[in-house]
């Protein structure tokens, strides 16, 4: 799955930076399950059938409907420069429903970025 381009972006009232990404294929429920390896995923059927929210605290969140070819990503503005490449990596590494993934490379990258995020946000 690839991000083709950002079709909309804005600074939100809470200080986060939102980008709407257009994808080359529709997102699936299984894609959000895959994202669960890196943060918290929640199905929100009261918003709409097939609506999912992924949250990686202090990094970003991803919201979207299974079956759509666009998602909304909200970045924590203070660390967006550190985390935006990881978003692209999450999408490009996902190969499709039912595929087995070697998450070790992504987990190491996540850990390295996490140290930099913590240092910038909390000085630790």
PDB file of C-alpha atoms in Angstrom, residues 4-66:
ATOM      1  CA  UNK A   4       0.121   8.744  -3.343  1.00  0.00           C
ATOM      2  CA  UNK A   5      -0.131  12.294  -2.040  1.00  0.00           C
ATOM      3  CA  UNK A   6      -1.516  14.594   0.605  1.00  0.00           C
ATOM      4  CA  UNK A   7      -4.802  15.968  -0.676  1.00  0.00           C
ATOM      5  CA  UNK A   8      -5.537  18.280   2.237  1.00  0.00           C
ATOM      6  CA  UNK A   9      -3.688  19.581   5.270  1.00  0.00           C
ATOM      7  CA  UNK A  10      -4.305  22.070   8.052  1.00  0.00           C
ATOM      8  CA  UNK A  11      -3.323  23.100  11.554  1.00  0.00           C
ATOM      9  CA  UNK A  12      -6.024  22.002  13.990  1.00  0.00           C
ATOM     10  CA  UNK A  13      -7.399  23.907  16.992  1.00  0.00           C
ATOM     11  CA  UNK A  14      -5.642  21.508  19.400  1.00  0.00           C
ATOM     12  CA  UNK A  15      -2.256  22.336  17.831  1.00  0.00           C
ATOM     13  CA  UNK A  16      -1.936  19.102  15.877  1.00  0.00           C
ATOM     14  CA  UNK A  17      -1.241  19.081  12.147  1.00  0.00           C
ATOM     15  CA  UNK A  18      -3.687  17.105   9.982  1.00  0.00           C
ATOM     16  CA  UNK A  19      -2.930  15.599   6.604  1.00  0.00           C
ATOM     17  CA  UNK A  20      -5.412  13.686   4.498  1.00  0.00           C
ATOM     18  CA  UNK A  21      -3.556  11.089   2.451  1.00  0.00           C
ATOM     19  CA  UNK A  22      -4.753   9.535  -0.796  1.00  0.00           C
ATOM     20  CA  UNK A  23      -3.767   5.849  -1.068  1.00  0.00           C
ATOM     21  CA  UNK A  24      -3.239   3.581  -4.061  1.00  0.00           C
ATOM     22  CA  UNK A  25      -5.622   0.929  -2.637  1.00  0.00           C
ATOM     23  CA  UNK A  26      -8.461   1.019  -0.091  1.00  0.00           C
ATOM     24  CA  UNK A  27      -7.608   0.491   3.576  1.00  0.00           C
ATOM     25  CA  UNK A  28      -9.029  -2.630   5.193  1.00  0.00           C
ATOM     26  CA  UNK A  29      -9.960  -3.811   8.651  1.00  0.00           C
ATOM     27  CA  UNK A  30      -6.850  -6.013   8.481  1.00  0.00           C
ATOM     28  CA  UNK A  31      -4.680  -2.960   7.860  1.00  0.00           C
ATOM     29  CA  UNK A  32      -5.911  -1.435  11.111  1.00  0.00           C
ATOM     30  CA  UNK A  33      -5.249  -4.769  12.834  1.00  0.00           C
ATOM     31  CA  UNK A  34      -1.668  -4.569  11.504  1.00  0.00           C
ATOM     32  CA  UNK A  35      -1.361  -1.029  12.904  1.00  0.00           C
ATOM     33  CA  UNK A  36      -2.241  -2.488  16.310  1.00  0.00           C
ATOM     34  CA  UNK A  37       1.347  -3.755  16.476  1.00  0.00           C
ATOM     35  CA  UNK A  38       2.438  -0.127  16.936  1.00  0.00           C
ATOM     36  CA  UNK A  39      -0.310   1.503  18.990  1.00  0.00           C
ATOM     37  CA  UNK A  40      -3.961   1.298  19.949  1.00  0.00           C
ATOM     38  CA  UNK A  41      -6.686   0.537  17.415  1.00  0.00           C
ATOM     39  CA  UNK A  42     -10.335   1.122  18.078  1.00  0.00           C
ATOM     40  CA  UNK A  43     -13.370   0.401  15.922  1.00  0.00           C
ATOM     41  CA  UNK A  44     -15.933   3.193  16.246  1.00  0.00           C
ATOM     42  CA  UNK A  45     -19.179   1.829  14.764  1.00  0.00           C
ATOM     43  CA  UNK A  46     -21.175   4.734  16.245  1.00  0.00           C
ATOM     44  CA  UNK A  47     -19.252   7.062  13.866  1.00  0.00           C
ATOM     45  CA  UNK A  48     -19.984   4.753  10.954  1.00  0.00           C
ATOM     46  CA  UNK A  49     -19.710   1.124   9.963  1.00  0.00           C
ATOM     47  CA  UNK A  50     -16.065   0.283   9.265  1.00  0.00           C
ATOM     48  CA  UNK A  51     -14.643   3.412  10.932  1.00  0.00           C
ATOM     49  CA  UNK A  52     -11.334   2.866  12.728  1.00  0.00           C
ATOM     50  CA  UNK A  53      -9.006   5.001  14.789  1.00  0.00           C
ATOM     51  CA  UNK A  54      -5.343   4.198  15.417  1.00  0.00           C
ATOM     52  CA  UNK A  55      -3.543   6.129  18.146  1.00  0.00           C
ATOM     53  CA  UNK A  56       0.188   6.311  18.779  1.00  0.00           C
ATOM     54  CA  UNK A  57       0.338   8.723  21.719  1.00  0.00           C
ATOM     55  CA  UNK A  58       2.803  11.613  21.318  1.00  0.00           C
ATOM     56  CA  UNK A  59       3.314  10.660  17.640  1.00  0.00           C
ATOM     57  CA  UNK A  60       0.170  10.637  15.480  1.00  0.00           C
ATOM     58  CA  UNK A  61      -3.282   9.170  14.957  1.00  0.00           C
ATOM     59  CA  UNK A  62      -4.823   7.648  11.837  1.00  0.00           C
ATOM     60  CA  UNK A  63      -8.574   7.650  11.196  1.00  0.00           C
ATOM     61  CA  UNK A  64     -10.512   6.228   8.325  1.00  0.00           C
ATOM     62  CA  UNK A  65     -13.158   3.930   6.945  1.00  0.00           C
ATOM     63  CA  UNK A  66     -12.346   0.427   5.746  1.00  0.00           C
TER      64      UNK A  66
END
